[in-house]
mmCIF file of C-alpha atoms in Angstrom:
data_model
loop_
_atom_site.group_PDB
_atom_site.id
_atom_site.type_symbol
_atom_site.label_atom_id
_atom_site.label_comp_id
_atom_site.label_asym_id
_atom_site.label_seq_id
_atom_site.Cartn_x
_atom_site.Cartn_y
_atom_site.Cartn_z
ATOM 1 C CA MET A 1 27.890 28.585 20.088
ATOM 2 C CA LYS A 2 30.273 26.886 22.105
ATOM 3 C CA THR A 3 34.061 26.238 21.904
ATOM 4 C CA ASN A 4 35.067 22.802 21.013
ATOM 5 C CA THR A 5 37.095 21.733 23.815
ATOM 6 C CA ASN A 6 36.921 21.970 27.785
ATOM 7 C CA GLU A 7 38.827 24.929 29.103
ATOM 8 C CA ILE A 8 41.250 25.831 31.913
ATOM 9 C CA VAL A 9 40.855 28.755 34.101
ATOM 10 C CA TYR A 10 43.783 29.542 36.820
ATOM 11 C CA GLY A 11 44.622 32.460 39.341
ATOM 12 C CA PHE A 12 42.625 33.003 42.469
ATOM 13 C CA ASN A 13 40.361 35.729 41.433
ATOM 14 C CA SER A 14 39.679 33.983 38.006
ATOM 15 C CA VAL A 15 38.609 30.892 39.697
ATOM 16 C CA MET A 16 36.804 32.730 42.200
ATOM 17 C CA ASN A 17 34.695 34.439 39.563
ATOM 18 C CA ILE A 18 34.291 31.340 37.834
ATOM 19 C CA LEU A 19 32.732 29.596 40.744
ATOM 20 C CA THR A 20 30.274 32.653 41.121
ATOM 21 C CA GLY A 21 29.511 32.897 37.354
ATOM 22 C CA LYS A 22 27.302 30.923 35.038
ATOM 23 C CA ARG A 23 29.650 28.100 34.307
ATOM 24 C CA VAL A 24 30.177 25.561 36.945
ATOM 25 C CA PRO A 25 33.616 23.835 36.990
ATOM 26 C CA THR A 26 33.841 20.118 36.741
ATOM 27 C CA LYS A 27 37.044 19.901 38.893
ATOM 28 C CA VAL A 28 39.100 22.246 40.876
ATOM 29 C CA LEU A 29 42.984 21.831 41.517
ATOM 30 C CA ILE A 30 44.592 23.066 44.232
ATOM 31 C CA MET A 31 48.303 23.163 45.211
ATOM 32 C CA ASN A 32 49.501 20.800 47.899
ATOM 33 C CA ASN A 33 49.858 22.660 51.283
ATOM 34 C CA HIS A 34 47.976 25.964 49.555
ATOM 35 C CA HIS A 35 45.116 26.720 51.756
ATOM 36 C CA GLU A 36 42.155 28.418 49.787
ATOM 37 C CA PRO A 37 39.154 28.260 52.484
ATOM 38 C CA LYS A 38 37.043 30.359 50.080
ATOM 39 C CA ILE A 39 37.292 28.402 47.198
ATOM 40 C CA THR A 40 37.066 25.250 48.893
ATOM 41 C CA SER A 41 34.004 26.199 50.874
ATOM 42 C CA ILE A 42 32.018 27.242 47.674
ATOM 43 C CA CYS A 43 33.300 24.011 45.953
ATOM 44 C CA LYS A 44 31.689 22.018 48.853
ATOM 45 C CA GLU A 45 28.548 23.820 48.784
ATOM 46 C CA LYS A 46 28.141 23.322 45.051
ATOM 47 C CA GLY A 47 29.545 19.815 45.015
ATOM 48 C CA ILE A 48 32.411 20.405 42.825
ATOM 49 C CA TYR A 49 35.183 17.923 43.140
ATOM 50 C CA VAL A 50 38.537 19.317 44.717
ATOM 51 C CA GLU A 51 41.808 17.522 44.000
ATOM 52 C CA SER A 52 45.215 18.355 45.593
ATOM 53 C CA VAL A 53 48.079 18.063 43.454
ATOM 54 C CA ASP A 54 51.881 18.893 43.211
ATOM 55 C CA ARG A 55 53.111 22.188 42.006
ATOM 56 C CA HIS A 56 54.465 20.890 38.622
ATOM 57 C CA VAL A 57 51.246 19.759 37.729
ATOM 58 C CA LEU A 58 49.510 23.200 37.883
ATOM 59 C CA ASP A 59 52.909 24.579 36.192
ATOM 60 C CA ARG A 60 52.439 22.221 33.379
ATOM 61 C CA LEU A 61 48.555 22.725 32.738
ATOM 62 C CA SER A 62 49.050 26.479 33.001
ATOM 63 C CA ASN A 63 52.176 26.523 30.748
ATOM 64 C CA ASN A 64 54.261 27.953 33.756
ATOM 65 C CA ARG A 65 51.921 30.977 34.224
ATOM 66 C CA ASN A 66 51.128 32.553 37.552
ATOM 67 C CA HIS A 67 48.355 30.119 38.474
ATOM 68 C CA GLN A 68 48.654 31.154 42.270
ATOM 69 C CA GLY A 69 48.132 27.712 43.445
ATOM 70 C CA VAL A 70 44.791 26.989 42.080
ATOM 71 C CA LEU A 71 43.234 26.048 38.512
ATOM 72 C CA ALA A 72 39.588 25.017 37.453
ATOM 73 C CA TYR A 73 38.295 22.817 34.461
ATOM 74 C CA VAL A 74 35.155 24.548 33.229
ATOM 75 C CA PRO A 75 32.799 23.696 30.568
ATOM 76 C CA PRO A 76 33.051 25.436 26.963
ATOM 77 C CA TYR A 77 32.279 28.835 26.973
ATOM 78 C CA GLU A 78 29.099 29.717 25.211
ATOM 79 C CA TYR A 79 29.266 32.570 22.724
ATOM 80 C CA GLY A 80 26.225 34.484 22.020
ATOM 81 C CA THR A 81 25.328 35.024 18.103
ATOM 82 C CA LEU A 82 24.317 38.013 16.383
ATOM 83 C CA GLU A 83 20.762 37.002 16.523
ATOM 84 C CA ASP A 84 21.303 36.726 20.341
ATOM 85 C CA LEU A 85 22.703 40.285 20.430
ATOM 86 C CA ILE A 86 19.440 41.694 18.227
ATOM 87 C CA ASN A 87 17.218 39.902 20.759
ATOM 88 C CA ASP A 88 18.806 41.337 23.843
ATOM 89 C CA LEU A 89 19.147 44.875 22.458
ATOM 90 C CA ASN A 90 15.297 44.765 21.423
ATOM 91 C CA LYS A 91 14.420 44.186 24.937
ATOM 92 C CA LYS A 92 16.335 47.427 25.943
ATOM 93 C CA ASN A 93 15.782 51.380 25.690
ATOM 94 C CA ASP A 94 19.326 51.982 26.797
ATOM 95 C CA ALA A 95 22.571 49.904 26.123
ATOM 96 C CA LEU A 96 26.344 50.064 25.852
ATOM 97 C CA ILE A 97 28.112 47.323 23.873
ATOM 98 C CA LEU A 98 31.780 47.043 23.315
ATOM 99 C CA ILE A 99 32.692 46.192 19.643
ATOM 100 C CA LEU A 100 36.293 44.687 18.891
ATOM 101 C CA ASP A 101 37.853 44.987 15.568
ATOM 102 C CA GLY A 102 40.741 42.788 15.491
ATOM 103 C CA ILE A 103 42.202 42.629 18.836
ATOM 104 C CA GLU A 104 44.941 39.976 18.810
ATOM 105 C CA ASP A 105 46.779 40.407 22.211
ATOM 106 C CA PRO A 106 45.515 38.351 24.940
ATOM 107 C CA ASN A 107 46.174 40.805 27.379
ATOM 108 C CA ASN A 108 44.343 43.660 25.895
ATOM 109 C CA PHE A 109 41.330 41.111 25.324
ATOM 110 C CA GLY A 110 41.435 40.441 28.783
ATOM 111 C CA SER A 111 41.616 43.743 30.238
ATOM 112 C CA LEU A 112 38.630 44.817 27.877
ATOM 113 C CA ILE A 113 36.816 41.984 29.224
ATOM 114 C CA ARG A 114 37.610 42.997 32.869
ATOM 115 C CA SER A 115 37.070 46.634 32.263
ATOM 116 C CA SER A 116 33.587 46.129 30.612
ATOM 117 C CA ALA A 117 32.671 43.661 33.670
ATOM 118 C CA CYS A 118 33.426 46.335 36.107
ATOM 119 C CA LEU A 119 31.591 48.827 34.176
ATOM 120 C CA GLY A 120 28.373 46.583 33.972
ATOM 121 C CA ILE A 121 28.213 47.172 30.149
ATOM 122 C CA ASP A 122 25.698 45.085 28.154
ATOM 123 C CA GLY A 123 27.975 42.949 26.080
ATOM 124 C CA ILE A 124 31.123 42.408 23.937
ATOM 125 C CA LEU A 125 31.167 41.651 20.083
ATOM 126 C CA ILE A 126 34.142 40.015 18.268
ATOM 127 C CA SER A 127 34.674 38.420 15.105
ATOM 128 C CA LYS A 128 35.706 34.618 14.725
ATOM 129 C CA ASN A 129 38.908 35.763 12.757
ATOM 130 C CA HIS A 130 41.850 38.006 13.248
ATOM 131 C CA GLN A 131 40.871 38.247 16.915
ATOM 132 C CA VAL A 132 42.029 36.355 19.854
ATOM 133 C CA GLN A 133 39.313 34.064 21.374
ATOM 134 C CA LEU A 134 38.635 33.485 25.154
ATOM 135 C CA THR A 135 41.797 31.457 26.190
ATOM 136 C CA PRO A 136 43.269 30.790 29.722
ATOM 137 C CA THR A 137 45.494 33.701 29.317
ATOM 138 C CA VAL A 138 42.342 36.033 28.489
ATOM 139 C CA SER A 139 40.424 34.569 31.379
ATOM 140 C CA LYS A 140 43.302 34.934 33.919
ATOM 141 C CA VAL A 141 43.796 38.878 32.767
ATOM 142 C CA SER A 142 40.180 39.402 32.938
ATOM 143 C CA THR A 143 40.158 37.824 36.310
ATOM 144 C CA GLY A 144 37.292 35.397 35.001
ATOM 145 C CA GLY A 145 35.284 38.756 33.958
ATOM 146 C CA GLU A 146 33.662 36.661 31.183
ATOM 147 C CA GLU A 147 31.517 34.959 33.638
ATOM 148 C CA HIS A 148 29.494 38.367 34.271
ATOM 149 C CA ILE A 149 29.408 39.633 30.717
ATOM 150 C CA ARG A 150 28.150 38.102 27.707
ATOM 151 C CA ILE A 151 30.405 37.695 24.448
ATOM 152 C CA TYR A 152 29.008 37.720 21.420
ATOM 153 C CA GLN A 153 30.962 36.110 18.429
ATOM 154 C CA VAL A 154 30.128 36.845 14.649
ATOM 155 C CA SER A 155 31.681 35.903 11.215
ATOM 156 C CA ASN A 156 31.881 39.502 10.033
ATOM 157 C CA ILE A 157 32.046 42.654 12.202
ATOM 158 C CA ALA A 158 31.167 45.221 9.410
ATOM 159 C CA GLN A 159 28.230 43.335 8.088
ATOM 160 C CA SER A 160 27.093 42.668 11.752
ATOM 161 C CA LEU A 161 27.115 46.642 12.159
ATOM 162 C CA ILE A 162 24.846 47.187 9.595
ATOM 163 C CA ARG A 163 22.331 44.775 10.867
ATOM 164 C CA LEU A 164 22.643 46.172 14.413
ATOM 165 C CA LYS A 165 22.280 49.843 13.152
ATOM 166 C CA LYS A 166 18.905 48.763 11.582
ATOM 167 C CA ASN A 167 17.847 47.340 15.127
ATOM 168 C CA GLY A 168 18.672 50.749 16.750
ATOM 169 C CA LEU A 169 22.332 50.670 17.619
ATOM 170 C CA TRP A 170 24.464 53.843 17.077
ATOM 171 C CA ILE A 171 27.963 53.109 16.408
ATOM 172 C CA VAL A 172 30.952 55.193 18.043
ATOM 173 C CA ALA A 173 34.402 54.486 16.688
ATOM 174 C CA SER A 174 37.684 55.605 18.128
ATOM 175 C CA ASP A 175 40.172 56.848 15.470
ATOM 176 C CA GLY A 176 42.973 59.456 15.788
ATOM 177 C CA SER A 177 41.844 61.086 12.602
ATOM 178 C CA ALA A 178 38.577 62.253 14.198
ATOM 179 C CA ASP A 179 37.617 65.971 14.385
ATOM 180 C CA ARG A 180 35.693 65.477 17.591
ATOM 181 C CA ASP A 181 36.595 64.488 20.896
ATOM 182 C CA TYR A 182 35.255 61.374 22.736
ATOM 183 C CA ASP A 183 33.357 63.579 25.333
ATOM 184 C CA GLU A 184 31.531 65.665 22.594
ATOM 185 C CA VAL A 185 28.885 62.721 21.701
ATOM 186 C CA ASN A 186 25.565 61.964 23.163
ATOM 187 C CA TYR A 187 25.891 58.515 24.645
ATOM 188 C CA LYS A 188 22.127 58.088 25.304
ATOM 189 C CA GLY A 189 20.222 55.136 23.972
ATOM 190 C CA LYS A 190 21.804 52.227 22.591
ATOM 191 C CA ILE A 191 25.382 52.613 21.763
ATOM 192 C CA GLY A 192 28.361 50.384 20.410
ATOM 193 C CA ILE A 193 31.633 51.513 20.971
ATOM 194 C CA VAL A 194 34.209 50.245 18.493
ATOM 195 C CA VAL A 195 37.824 49.561 19.385
ATOM 196 C CA GLY A 196 40.443 48.710 16.890
ATOM 197 C CA SER A 197 43.439 46.437 16.696
ATOM 198 C CA GLU A 198 46.718 47.367 18.136
ATOM 199 C CA GLY A 199 48.637 47.918 14.997
ATOM 200 C CA LYS A 200 46.102 48.777 12.212
ATOM 201 C CA GLY A 201 43.265 50.229 14.184
ATOM 202 C CA ILE A 202 39.710 50.199 13.004
ATOM 203 C CA SER A 203 39.235 48.840 9.591
ATOM 204 C CA PRO A 204 38.229 51.727 6.789
ATOM 205 C CA LEU A 205 34.881 49.675 6.114
ATOM 206 C CA ILE A 206 34.032 49.795 9.862
ATOM 207 C CA LEU A 207 34.807 53.628 10.095
ATOM 208 C CA LYS A 208 32.773 54.140 6.971
ATOM 209 C CA THR A 209 29.700 52.404 8.800
ATOM 210 C CA SER A 210 30.133 54.161 11.970
ATOM 211 C CA ASP A 211 27.788 56.938 12.716
ATOM 212 C CA PHE A 212 30.364 58.894 14.860
ATOM 213 C CA ILE A 213 34.239 58.976 14.749
ATOM 214 C CA VAL A 214 35.820 60.429 17.932
ATOM 215 C CA LYS A 215 39.366 60.707 19.336
ATOM 216 C CA ILE A 216 40.820 60.752 22.579
ATOM 217 C CA PRO A 217 42.867 64.097 22.989
ATOM 218 C CA MET A 218 46.714 63.605 23.201
ATOM 219 C CA GLU A 219 48.898 66.536 24.709
ATOM 220 C CA GLY A 220 51.835 64.188 25.678
ATOM 221 C CA LYS A 221 54.832 63.088 23.646
ATOM 222 C CA ILE A 222 53.302 59.682 23.346
ATOM 223 C CA THR A 223 50.611 59.815 20.776
ATOM 224 C CA SER A 224 48.407 56.692 21.556
ATOM 225 C CA PHE A 225 47.150 54.446 24.208
ATOM 226 C CA ASN A 226 46.987 50.758 24.090
ATOM 227 C CA ALA A 227 43.769 49.228 22.850
ATOM 228 C CA ALA A 228 42.602 48.122 26.368
ATOM 229 C CA VAL A 229 43.204 51.651 27.895
ATOM 230 C CA ALA A 230 41.496 53.456 24.942
ATOM 231 C CA GLY A 231 38.320 51.016 25.457
ATOM 232 C CA ALA A 232 38.295 51.423 29.156
ATOM 233 C CA ILE A 233 38.374 55.327 28.550
ATOM 234 C CA LEU A 234 35.503 55.455 26.120
ATOM 235 C CA LEU A 235 33.399 53.012 27.985
ATOM 236 C CA THR A 236 34.014 54.964 31.142
ATOM 237 C CA GLN A 237 32.820 58.172 29.529
ATOM 238 C CA ALA A 238 29.772 56.345 27.890
ATOM 239 C CA MET A 239 28.663 55.139 31.208
ATOM 240 C CA ASN A 240 29.119 58.586 33.189
ATOM 241 C CA TYR A 241 27.065 59.963 30.455
ATOM 242 C CA LYS A 242 24.189 57.387 30.700
ATOM 243 C CA ARG A 243 24.336 57.981 34.466
ATOM 244 C CA ARG A 244 24.172 61.577 34.319
ATOM 245 C CA ASN A 245 21.521 61.774 31.752
ATOM 246 C CA LYS A 246 18.865 59.201 32.673
#
């Protein structure tokens, strides 16, 4: 399923990842007297139109964000569906999926996409509701990581997990009330890691649906990580476990 309107991506790394990803920009804007030989070279190679514009144009289009002198117009992002995810999982014996339960902060979502792309996990599952979608800010924070990892969008996370479990996915949820640490789980096989919202955490229904509930031990005076950091820690643990237990 695609978003309804064309999208804007800004920032050097984000635009570079777009240029080397699946979507092909329709146009790239570069600030006057701002030399970007790597970007202009790729655009020339791929036949992408490049336009030189005043800084105020980029400021306006990016809502005065840190565009670093470059901005790209890209086709709508195409989310995968639940059926797509099930089909993709059925092709694998081992997989790692990040499942987000109500992440509303675009910076956290962008960071989670970036971490997921860096670690090379198999996809991210999000809801259409009570969840920030892919926006220019999210893409900037993720440095265009959405171009290198598939994001699946569903109407209801809890119902989707039931179907995914029937198709061999084991669900690991992170919650401070857990009685086992995050490094005490077998992450072999097809694993989905759930990270909850910034304020409410993971919903009771999703916790009930999960196969394992784990916590990240805290010994300092601050008793919680933000969603992006917690997700990165859990994904790194799972990937390390998989790598060591092939």
